[in-house]
Amino acid sequence: MTGPYIGIHATAWTATVVLGLSSGGVLGAGTARADDPIDSLSARQIADRSSDALRSAHSMHLSTRSTPADGGTPTTLDLIVDRAGNCTGSLGLGGKQGSVRIVKRGDTVWVKPDAQFWKNRNSNVGSALAAILAGRYMKGSASDPRLSSLASACDLATFQKVISDNAKTDKGTLTKGRKTTLAGTPVVPLVRTWHGQKVTMYVAATGKPYPLRIDATGGSPKADATVRFSAFDKPVPTTTPPPDETVGINAQETRAT
């Protein structure tokens, strides 16, 4: 058996986030005193500070939910990631496609697709791999092409670079809403509209002005997505699957052929 076992575009979450933060001008430029209350600033100034705060984070918890244009089952992602490329979490592929657990530490990655994932792959190969794994993780190098698409989802540094590179875009209309609360936290909403799409970003009004949530709706093709940010600068858990819960990807390939 050759080729990738996990043919998943795991970096779709990056596109979802960038959609909200940069492609339509939610990021902006402006000048203001560093000690000005965030809700006293203009929409552009708040967006600028929020993007700076996001780029400064060494780690964070990302949670996304994206509904496809056809209204099908949403795809989800829940990851704790850092700039070194470490991560732990899961990806939900939507519908009957199943889900995948992922742990990455350094250049080593562990992935554990669920039974539904294997059921929707080639029936013979999927059944064989599911039997070999028996609920265990596949382990291999993050650079292995069979795992690299998943491992790339853990690259917070690249995500932050994308944000930085797009920080000067200026599309659509950007407005500031009234200060409110989000799960008990004071926030200032920024709303951007462009080509039928509405993106709302909620920026923390106390402490560092991190973006805490982004909601995107509409557009063509229609795309509804929510991205949540939390646990800034809290380290990624260092626990990795023990040897008795893993199967080397090369050994697995040999047994499945």
PDB file of C-alpha atoms in Angstrom:
ATOM      1  CA  MET A   1       0.000   0.000   0.000  1.00  0.00           C
ATOM      2  CA  THR A   2       1.382   3.406  -0.959  1.00  0.00           C
ATOM      3  CA  GLY A   3       0.302   7.014  -0.636  1.00  0.00           C
ATOM      4  CA  PRO A   4      -1.098   8.962   2.292  1.00  0.00           C
ATOM      5  CA  TYR A   5      -3.351   7.185   4.758  1.00  0.00           C
ATOM      6  CA  ILE A   6      -4.784  10.448   6.017  1.00  0.00           C
ATOM      7  CA  GLY A   7      -5.723  12.518   2.994  1.00  0.00           C
ATOM      8  CA  ILE A   8      -7.131  15.419   5.002  1.00  0.00           C
ATOM      9  CA  HIS A   9      -6.707  19.105   4.292  1.00  0.00           C
ATOM     10  CA  ALA A  10      -6.085  19.840   7.940  1.00  0.00           C
ATOM     11  CA  THR A  11      -4.968  23.403   7.289  1.00  0.00           C
ATOM     12  CA  ALA A  12      -8.497  24.413   6.310  1.00  0.00           C
ATOM     13  CA  TRP A  13      -8.785  26.010   9.733  1.00  0.00           C
ATOM     14  CA  THR A  14      -6.110  28.512   8.667  1.00  0.00           C
ATOM     15  CA  ALA A  15      -8.217  29.591   5.715  1.00  0.00           C
ATOM     16  CA  THR A  16     -11.225  29.972   7.983  1.00  0.00           C
ATOM     17  CA  VAL A  17      -9.375  32.154  10.440  1.00  0.00           C
ATOM     18  CA  VAL A  18      -7.655  34.268   7.816  1.00  0.00           C
ATOM     19  CA  LEU A  19     -11.005  34.777   6.126  1.00  0.00           C
ATOM     20  CA  GLY A  20     -12.156  36.579   9.230  1.00  0.00           C
ATOM     21  CA  LEU A  21      -8.975  38.364  10.193  1.00  0.00           C
ATOM     22  CA  SER A  22      -7.382  39.561   7.029  1.00  0.00           C
ATOM     23  CA  SER A  23      -8.942  38.926   3.642  1.00  0.00           C
ATOM     24  CA  GLY A  24     -11.566  41.599   4.025  1.00  0.00           C
ATOM     25  CA  GLY A  25      -9.794  44.207   6.076  1.00  0.00           C
ATOM     26  CA  VAL A  26     -10.612  43.305   9.670  1.00  0.00           C
ATOM     27  CA  LEU A  27      -6.963  44.000  10.345  1.00  0.00           C
ATOM     28  CA  GLY A  28      -6.084  47.617   9.916  1.00  0.00           C
ATOM     29  CA  ALA A  29      -3.658  50.381  10.724  1.00  0.00           C
ATOM     30  CA  GLY A  30      -3.965  53.234  13.172  1.00  0.00           C
ATOM     31  CA  THR A  31      -2.171  55.119  15.883  1.00  0.00           C
ATOM     32  CA  ALA A  32      -3.218  55.587  19.497  1.00  0.00           C
ATOM     33  CA  ARG A  33      -1.689  55.799  22.942  1.00  0.00           C
ATOM     34  CA  ALA A  34      -0.780  52.412  24.364  1.00  0.00           C
ATOM     35  CA  ASP A  35      -2.773  53.057  27.525  1.00  0.00           C
ATOM     36  CA  ASP A  36      -5.993  54.197  25.809  1.00  0.00           C
ATOM     37  CA  PRO A  37      -9.026  52.057  26.776  1.00  0.00           C
ATOM     38  CA  ILE A  38      -9.636  49.691  23.912  1.00  0.00           C
ATOM     39  CA  ASP A  39     -13.282  50.692  23.507  1.00  0.00           C
ATOM     40  CA  SER A  40     -12.275  54.348  23.071  1.00  0.00           C
ATOM     41  CA  LEU A  41     -10.300  53.572  19.909  1.00  0.00           C
ATOM     42  CA  SER A  42     -11.477  53.464  16.325  1.00  0.00           C
ATOM     43  CA  ALA A  43     -12.350  50.181  14.661  1.00  0.00           C
ATOM     44  CA  ARG A  44      -9.080  50.264  12.709  1.00  0.00           C
ATOM     45  CA  GLN A  45      -7.011  50.929  15.809  1.00  0.00           C
ATOM     46  CA  ILE A  46      -8.684  48.102  17.726  1.00  0.00           C
ATOM     47  CA  ALA A  47      -8.130  45.714  14.815  1.00  0.00           C
ATOM     48  CA  ASP A  48      -4.475  46.722  14.639  1.00  0.00           C
ATOM     49  CA  ARG A  49      -3.931  46.103  18.346  1.00  0.00           C
ATOM     50  CA  SER A  50      -5.793  42.814  18.193  1.00  0.00           C
ATOM     51  CA  SER A  51      -3.666  41.524  15.333  1.00  0.00           C
ATOM     52  CA  ASP A  52      -0.499  42.538  17.212  1.00  0.00           C
ATOM     53  CA  ALA A  53      -1.712  40.670  20.302  1.00  0.00           C
ATOM     54  CA  LEU A  54      -2.503  37.563  18.288  1.00  0.00           C
ATOM     55  CA  ARG A  55       0.897  37.583  16.597  1.00  0.00           C
ATOM     56  CA  SER A  56       2.624  37.890  19.966  1.00  0.00           C
ATOM     57  CA  ALA A  57       1.079  34.725  21.414  1.00  0.00           C
ATOM     58  CA  HIS A  58       3.450  31.779  21.885  1.00  0.00           C
ATOM     59  CA  SER A  59       0.601  29.277  22.139  1.00  0.00           C
ATOM     60  CA  MET A  60      -3.194  29.189  22.147  1.00  0.00           C
ATOM     61  CA  HIS A  61      -6.292  27.044  22.025  1.00  0.00           C
ATOM     62  CA  LEU A  62      -8.098  27.162  18.678  1.00  0.00           C
ATOM     63  CA  SER A  63     -11.600  25.870  18.135  1.00  0.00           C
ATOM     64  CA  THR A  64     -13.357  26.097  14.769  1.00  0.00           C
ATOM     65  CA  ARG A  65     -16.689  25.070  13.317  1.00  0.00           C
ATOM     66  CA  SER A  66     -17.383  25.507   9.610  1.00  0.00           C
ATOM     67  CA  THR A  67     -20.598  24.679   7.758  1.00  0.00           C
ATOM     68  CA  PRO A  68     -20.172  23.816   4.066  1.00  0.00           C
ATOM     69  CA  ALA A  69     -21.952  25.770   1.359  1.00  0.00           C
ATOM     70  CA  ASP A  70     -24.336  22.878   0.728  1.00  0.00           C
ATOM     71  CA  GLY A  71     -25.526  23.031   4.331  1.00  0.00           C
ATOM     72  CA  GLY A  72     -24.026  19.663   5.209  1.00  0.00           C
ATOM     73  CA  THR A  73     -22.605  18.562   8.534  1.00  0.00           C
ATOM     74  CA  PRO A  74     -20.080  21.067   9.926  1.00  0.00           C
ATOM     75  CA  THR A  75     -16.395  20.282  10.128  1.00  0.00           C
ATOM     76  CA  THR A  76     -14.685  21.065  13.417  1.00  0.00           C
ATOM     77  CA  LEU A  77     -11.221  21.492  14.804  1.00  0.00           C
ATOM     78  CA  ASP A  78     -10.087  21.711  18.409  1.00  0.00           C
ATOM     79  CA  LEU A  79      -6.353  22.186  18.914  1.00  0.00           C
ATOM     80  CA  ILE A  80      -3.883  23.525  21.445  1.00  0.00           C
ATOM     81  CA  VAL A  81      -0.922  24.723  19.361  1.00  0.00           C
ATOM     82  CA  ASP A  82       2.341  26.599  19.800  1.00  0.00           C
ATOM     83  CA  ARG A  83       5.009  28.299  17.707  1.00  0.00           C
ATOM     84  CA  ALA A  84       7.301  25.277  17.918  1.00  0.00           C
ATOM     85  CA  GLY A  85       4.723  23.208  16.043  1.00  0.00           C
ATOM     86  CA  ASN A  86       3.594  21.149  19.020  1.00  0.00           C
ATOM     87  CA  CYS A  87      -0.101  20.406  19.349  1.00  0.00           C
ATOM     88  CA  THR A  88      -2.791  18.167  20.717  1.00  0.00           C
ATOM     89  CA  GLY A  89      -6.436  17.946  19.784  1.00  0.00           C
ATOM     90  CA  SER A  90      -8.859  16.614  17.207  1.00  0.00           C
ATOM     91  CA  LEU A  91     -10.413  17.222  13.796  1.00  0.00           C
ATOM     92  CA  GLY A  92     -14.007  16.393  12.944  1.00  0.00           C
ATOM     93  CA  LEU A  93     -14.405  15.816   9.212  1.00  0.00           C
ATOM     94  CA  GLY A  94     -18.153  16.254   9.041  1.00  0.00           C
ATOM     95  CA  GLY A  95     -21.022  13.931   8.261  1.00  0.00           C
ATOM     96  CA  LYS A  96     -20.013  10.284   8.179  1.00  0.00           C
ATOM     97  CA  GLN A  97     -16.360  11.071   7.511  1.00  0.00           C
ATOM     98  CA  GLY A  98     -15.377  10.510  11.117  1.00  0.00           C
ATOM     99  CA  SER A  99     -12.794  12.274  13.237  1.00  0.00           C
ATOM    100  CA  VAL A 100      -9.076  12.116  13.957  1.00  0.00           C
ATOM    101  CA  ARG A 101      -7.134  12.664  17.178  1.00  0.00           C
ATOM    102  CA  ILE A 102      -3.700  14.232  16.734  1.00  0.00           C
ATOM    103  CA  VAL A 103      -0.685  14.745  18.994  1.00  0.00           C
ATOM    104  CA  LYS A 104       2.522  16.316  17.720  1.00  0.00           C
ATOM    105  CA  ARG A 105       5.718  16.838  19.673  1.00  0.00           C
ATOM    106  CA  GLY A 106       8.799  18.025  17.849  1.00  0.00           C
ATOM    107  CA  ASP A 107       9.081  16.076  14.594  1.00  0.00           C
ATOM    108  CA  THR A 108       6.962  13.155  15.814  1.00  0.00           C
ATOM    109  CA  VAL A 109       3.245  12.940  15.209  1.00  0.00           C
ATOM    110  CA  TRP A 110       0.623  10.503  16.471  1.00  0.00           C
ATOM    111  CA  VAL A 111      -2.791  10.261  14.779  1.00  0.00           C
ATOM    112  CA  LYS A 112      -5.792   8.136  15.702  1.00  0.00           C
ATOM    113  CA  PRO A 113      -8.696   8.057  13.243  1.00  0.00           C
ATOM    114  CA  ASP A 114     -11.961   6.735  14.624  1.00  0.00           C
ATOM    115  CA  ALA A 115     -13.906   3.761  13.299  1.00  0.00           C
ATOM    116  CA  GLN A 116     -16.150   5.949  11.147  1.00  0.00           C
ATOM    117  CA  PHE A 117     -13.108   7.408   9.399  1.00  0.00           C
ATOM    118  CA  TRP A 118     -11.860   3.952   8.359  1.00  0.00           C
ATOM    119  CA  LYS A 119     -15.345   2.865   7.350  1.00  0.00           C
ATOM    120  CA  ASN A 120     -15.433   5.615   4.736  1.00  0.00           C
ATOM    121  CA  ARG A 121     -12.081   4.711   3.200  1.00  0.00           C
ATOM    122  CA  ASN A 122     -11.381   1.836   0.814  1.00  0.00           C
ATOM    123  CA  SER A 123     -13.388  -0.950   2.452  1.00  0.00           C
ATOM    124  CA  ASN A 124     -10.701  -3.630   2.316  1.00  0.00           C
ATOM    125  CA  VAL A 125      -7.754  -1.433   3.268  1.00  0.00           C
ATOM    126  CA  GLY A 126      -9.783   0.514   5.813  1.00  0.00           C
ATOM    127  CA  SER A 127     -10.911  -2.647   7.549  1.00  0.00           C
ATOM    128  CA  ALA A 128      -7.369  -4.015   7.586  1.00  0.00           C
ATOM    129  CA  LEU A 129      -5.887  -0.829   9.029  1.00  0.00           C
ATOM    130  CA  ALA A 130      -8.627  -0.510  11.625  1.00  0.00           C
ATOM    131  CA  ALA A 131      -7.955  -4.080  12.735  1.00  0.00           C
ATOM    132  CA  ILE A 132      -4.200  -3.490  12.937  1.00  0.00           C
ATOM    133  CA  LEU A 133      -4.575  -0.287  14.929  1.00  0.00           C
ATOM    134  CA  ALA A 134      -7.237  -1.664  17.275  1.00  0.00           C
ATOM    135  CA  GLY A 135      -7.853   1.806  18.702  1.00  0.00           C
ATOM    136  CA  ARG A 136      -4.177   2.735  18.868  1.00  0.00           C
ATOM    137  CA  TYR A 137      -2.370   5.742  17.387  1.00  0.00           C
ATOM    138  CA  MET A 138      -0.313   5.683  14.204  1.00  0.00           C
ATOM    139  CA  LYS A 139       3.123   7.145  14.899  1.00  0.00           C
ATOM    140  CA  GLY A 140       5.548   8.640  12.426  1.00  0.00           C
ATOM    141  CA  SER A 141       7.572  11.634  11.335  1.00  0.00           C
ATOM    142  CA  ALA A 142       5.749  14.911  10.775  1.00  0.00           C
ATOM    143  CA  SER A 143       7.579  15.182   7.443  1.00  0.00           C
ATOM    144  CA  ASP A 144       6.222  11.822   6.251  1.00  0.00           C
ATOM    145  CA  PRO A 145       3.890  12.621   3.314  1.00  0.00           C
ATOM    146  CA  ARG A 146       1.347  10.187   4.755  1.00  0.00           C
ATOM    147  CA  LEU A 147       0.999  12.366   7.854  1.00  0.00           C
ATOM    148  CA  SER A 148       2.243  15.807   6.826  1.00  0.00           C
ATOM    149  CA  SER A 149      -1.158  17.231   5.889  1.00  0.00           C
ATOM    150  CA  LEU A 150      -2.339  16.635   9.437  1.00  0.00           C
ATOM    151  CA  ALA A 151       0.926  17.740  11.047  1.00  0.00           C
ATOM    152  CA  SER A 152       0.744  21.076   9.205  1.00  0.00           C
ATOM    153  CA  ALA A 153      -2.346  21.995  11.229  1.00  0.00           C
ATOM    154  CA  CYS A 154      -0.054  22.385  14.239  1.00  0.00           C
ATOM    155  CA  ASP A 155       2.012  25.183  12.717  1.00  0.00           C
ATOM    156  CA  LEU A 156       1.005  28.252  14.704  1.00  0.00           C
ATOM    157  CA  ALA A 157       4.048  30.208  13.488  1.00  0.00           C
ATOM    158  CA  THR A 158       2.954  29.919   9.851  1.00  0.00           C
ATOM    159  CA  PHE A 159      -0.564  30.958  10.764  1.00  0.00           C
ATOM    160  CA  GLN A 160       0.757  34.043  12.521  1.00  0.00           C
ATOM    161  CA  LYS A 161       2.929  34.892   9.516  1.00  0.00           C
ATOM    162  CA  VAL A 162      -0.135  34.728   7.271  1.00  0.00           C
ATOM    163  CA  ILE A 163      -1.869  37.155   9.599  1.00  0.00           C
ATOM    164  CA  SER A 164       1.130  39.496   9.574  1.00  0.00           C
ATOM    165  CA  ASP A 165       1.503  39.381   5.785  1.00  0.00           C
ATOM    166  CA  ASN A 166      -2.158  40.309   5.331  1.00  0.00           C
ATOM    167  CA  ALA A 167      -2.282  42.987   8.012  1.00  0.00           C
ATOM    168  CA  LYS A 168      -2.258  45.874   5.536  1.00  0.00           C
ATOM    169  CA  THR A 169      -5.170  44.741   3.387  1.00  0.00           C
ATOM    170  CA  ASP A 170      -8.081  47.169   3.320  1.00  0.00           C
ATOM    171  CA  LYS A 171     -11.258  45.729   1.781  1.00  0.00           C
ATOM    172  CA  GLY A 172     -14.863  46.118   2.727  1.00  0.00           C
ATOM    173  CA  THR A 173     -16.464  48.252   5.419  1.00  0.00           C
ATOM    174  CA  LEU A 174     -15.261  48.002   9.006  1.00  0.00           C
ATOM    175  CA  THR A 175     -17.339  49.270  11.930  1.00  0.00           C
ATOM    176  CA  LYS A 176     -17.114  49.116  15.713  1.00  0.00           C
ATOM    177  CA  GLY A 177     -20.017  47.908  17.817  1.00  0.00           C
ATOM    178  CA  ARG A 178     -20.894  48.770  21.395  1.00  0.00           C
ATOM    179  CA  LYS A 179     -18.908  47.205  24.202  1.00  0.00           C
ATOM    180  CA  THR A 180     -20.609  44.029  25.414  1.00  0.00           C
ATOM    181  CA  THR A 181     -19.715  40.701  27.049  1.00  0.00           C
ATOM    182  CA  LEU A 182     -18.806  37.309  25.623  1.00  0.00           C
ATOM    183  CA  ALA A 183     -19.061  34.434  28.098  1.00  0.00           C
ATOM    184  CA  GLY A 184     -18.723  37.006  30.884  1.00  0.00           C
ATOM    185  CA  THR A 185     -15.677  38.739  29.356  1.00  0.00           C
ATOM    186  CA  PRO A 186     -15.943  42.388  28.234  1.00  0.00           C
ATOM    187  CA  VAL A 187     -15.419  42.639  24.474  1.00  0.00           C
ATOM    188  CA  VAL A 188     -15.687  45.118  21.634  1.00  0.00           C
ATOM    189  CA  PRO A 189     -17.184  43.691  18.416  1.00  0.00           C
ATOM    190  CA  LEU A 190     -15.747  44.690  15.059  1.00  0.00           C
ATOM    191  CA  VAL A 191     -17.949  44.061  12.033  1.00  0.00           C
ATOM    192  CA  ARG A 192     -16.656  43.868   8.492  1.00  0.00           C
ATOM    193  CA  THR A 193     -18.872  43.462   5.428  1.00  0.00           C
ATOM    194  CA  TRP A 194     -17.584  42.741   1.957  1.00  0.00           C
ATOM    195  CA  HIS A 195     -19.240  41.175  -1.102  1.00  0.00           C
ATOM    196  CA  GLY A 196     -22.190  39.898   0.901  1.00  0.00           C
ATOM    197  CA  GLN A 197     -20.080  38.432   3.667  1.00  0.00           C
ATOM    198  CA  LYS A 198     -20.297  39.571   7.284  1.00  0.00           C
ATOM    199  CA  VAL A 199     -17.451  38.897   9.682  1.00  0.00           C
ATOM    200  CA  THR A 200     -17.711  39.799  13.361  1.00  0.00           C
ATOM    201  CA  MET A 201     -14.613  39.698  15.535  1.00  0.00           C
ATOM    202  CA  TYR A 202     -14.926  40.048  19.312  1.00  0.00           C
ATOM    203  CA  VAL A 203     -11.858  41.704  20.848  1.00  0.00           C
ATOM    204  CA  ALA A 204     -11.093  41.498  24.575  1.00  0.00           C
ATOM    205  CA  ALA A 205     -11.698  44.884  26.182  1.00  0.00           C
ATOM    206  CA  THR A 206      -9.601  44.124  29.271  1.00  0.00           C
ATOM    207  CA  GLY A 207      -6.026  42.872  29.438  1.00  0.00           C
ATOM    208  CA  LYS A 208      -4.347  42.117  26.114  1.00  0.00           C
ATOM    209  CA  PRO A 209      -6.721  42.844  23.212  1.00  0.00           C
ATOM    210  CA  TYR A 210      -6.788  39.304  21.890  1.00  0.00           C
ATOM    211  CA  PRO A 211      -9.489  38.295  19.416  1.00  0.00           C
ATOM    212  CA  LEU A 212     -11.703  35.849  21.330  1.00  0.00           C
ATOM    213  CA  ARG A 213     -14.158  34.818  18.645  1.00  0.00           C
ATOM    214  CA  ILE A 214     -14.774  35.333  14.949  1.00  0.00           C
ATOM    215  CA  ASP A 215     -18.112  34.645  13.250  1.00  0.00           C
ATOM    216  CA  ALA A 216     -18.280  34.619   9.441  1.00  0.00           C
ATOM    217  CA  THR A 217     -21.554  34.357   7.509  1.00  0.00           C
ATOM    218  CA  GLY A 218     -22.668  34.775   3.924  1.00  0.00           C
ATOM    219  CA  GLY A 219     -20.475  35.487   0.941  1.00  0.00           C
ATOM    220  CA  SER A 220     -20.265  33.629  -2.344  1.00  0.00           C
ATOM    221  CA  PRO A 221     -19.967  30.729  -2.072  1.00  0.00           C
ATOM    222  CA  LYS A 222     -21.804  30.978   1.220  1.00  0.00           C
ATOM    223  CA  ALA A 223     -19.604  30.061   4.177  1.00  0.00           C
ATOM    224  CA  ASP A 224     -20.634  30.066   7.817  1.00  0.00           C
ATOM    225  CA  ALA A 225     -17.826  29.585  10.306  1.00  0.00           C
ATOM    226  CA  THR A 226     -16.948  30.303  13.914  1.00  0.00           C
ATOM    227  CA  VAL A 227     -13.426  30.449  15.306  1.00  0.00           C
ATOM    228  CA  ARG A 228     -12.688  30.701  19.037  1.00  0.00           C
ATOM    229  CA  PHE A 229      -9.363  31.640  20.622  1.00  0.00           C
ATOM    230  CA  SER A 230      -8.444  31.038  24.264  1.00  0.00           C
ATOM    231  CA  ALA A 231      -5.695  29.902  26.656  1.00  0.00           C
ATOM    232  CA  PHE A 232      -3.142  32.303  25.197  1.00  0.00           C
ATOM    233  CA  ASP A 233       0.467  31.489  26.161  1.00  0.00           C
ATOM    234  CA  LYS A 234      -0.545  28.406  28.120  1.00  0.00           C
ATOM    235  CA  PRO A 235       1.802  25.573  27.112  1.00  0.00           C
ATOM    236  CA  VAL A 236       0.749  22.636  24.995  1.00  0.00           C
ATOM    237  CA  PRO A 237       0.457  19.510  27.179  1.00  0.00           C
ATOM    238  CA  THR A 238       3.614  17.422  26.899  1.00  0.00           C
ATOM    239  CA  THR A 239       1.933  14.035  27.343  1.00  0.00           C
ATOM    240  CA  THR A 240       2.259  11.770  24.305  1.00  0.00           C
ATOM    241  CA  PRO A 241       0.673   8.371  23.648  1.00  0.00           C
ATOM    242  CA  PRO A 242       2.630   5.544  25.361  1.00  0.00           C
ATOM    243  CA  PRO A 243       4.328   2.857  23.248  1.00  0.00           C
ATOM    244  CA  ASP A 244       1.664   0.255  24.021  1.00  0.00           C
ATOM    245  CA  GLU A 245      -0.946   2.573  22.474  1.00  0.00           C
ATOM    246  CA  THR A 246       0.924   3.217  19.225  1.00  0.00           C
ATOM    247  CA  VAL A 247       1.779   1.441  15.986  1.00  0.00           C
ATOM    248  CA  GLY A 248       4.619   2.679  13.749  1.00  0.00           C
ATOM    249  CA  ILE A 249       3.236   3.799  10.413  1.00  0.00           C
ATOM    250  CA  ASN A 250       5.840   1.803   8.456  1.00  0.00           C
ATOM    251  CA  ALA A 251       5.086  -1.388  10.386  1.00  0.00           C
ATOM    252  CA  GLN A 252       1.393  -0.788   9.800  1.00  0.00           C
ATOM    253  CA  GLU A 253       1.908  -0.411   6.054  1.00  0.00           C
ATOM    254  CA  THR A 254       3.782  -3.708   5.878  1.00  0.00           C
ATOM    255  CA  ARG A 255       1.025  -5.555   7.712  1.00  0.00           C
ATOM    256  CA  ALA A 256      -1.759  -3.978   5.626  1.00  0.00           C
ATOM    257  CA  THR A 257      -0.288  -4.993   2.272  1.00  0.00           C
TER     258      THR A 257
END
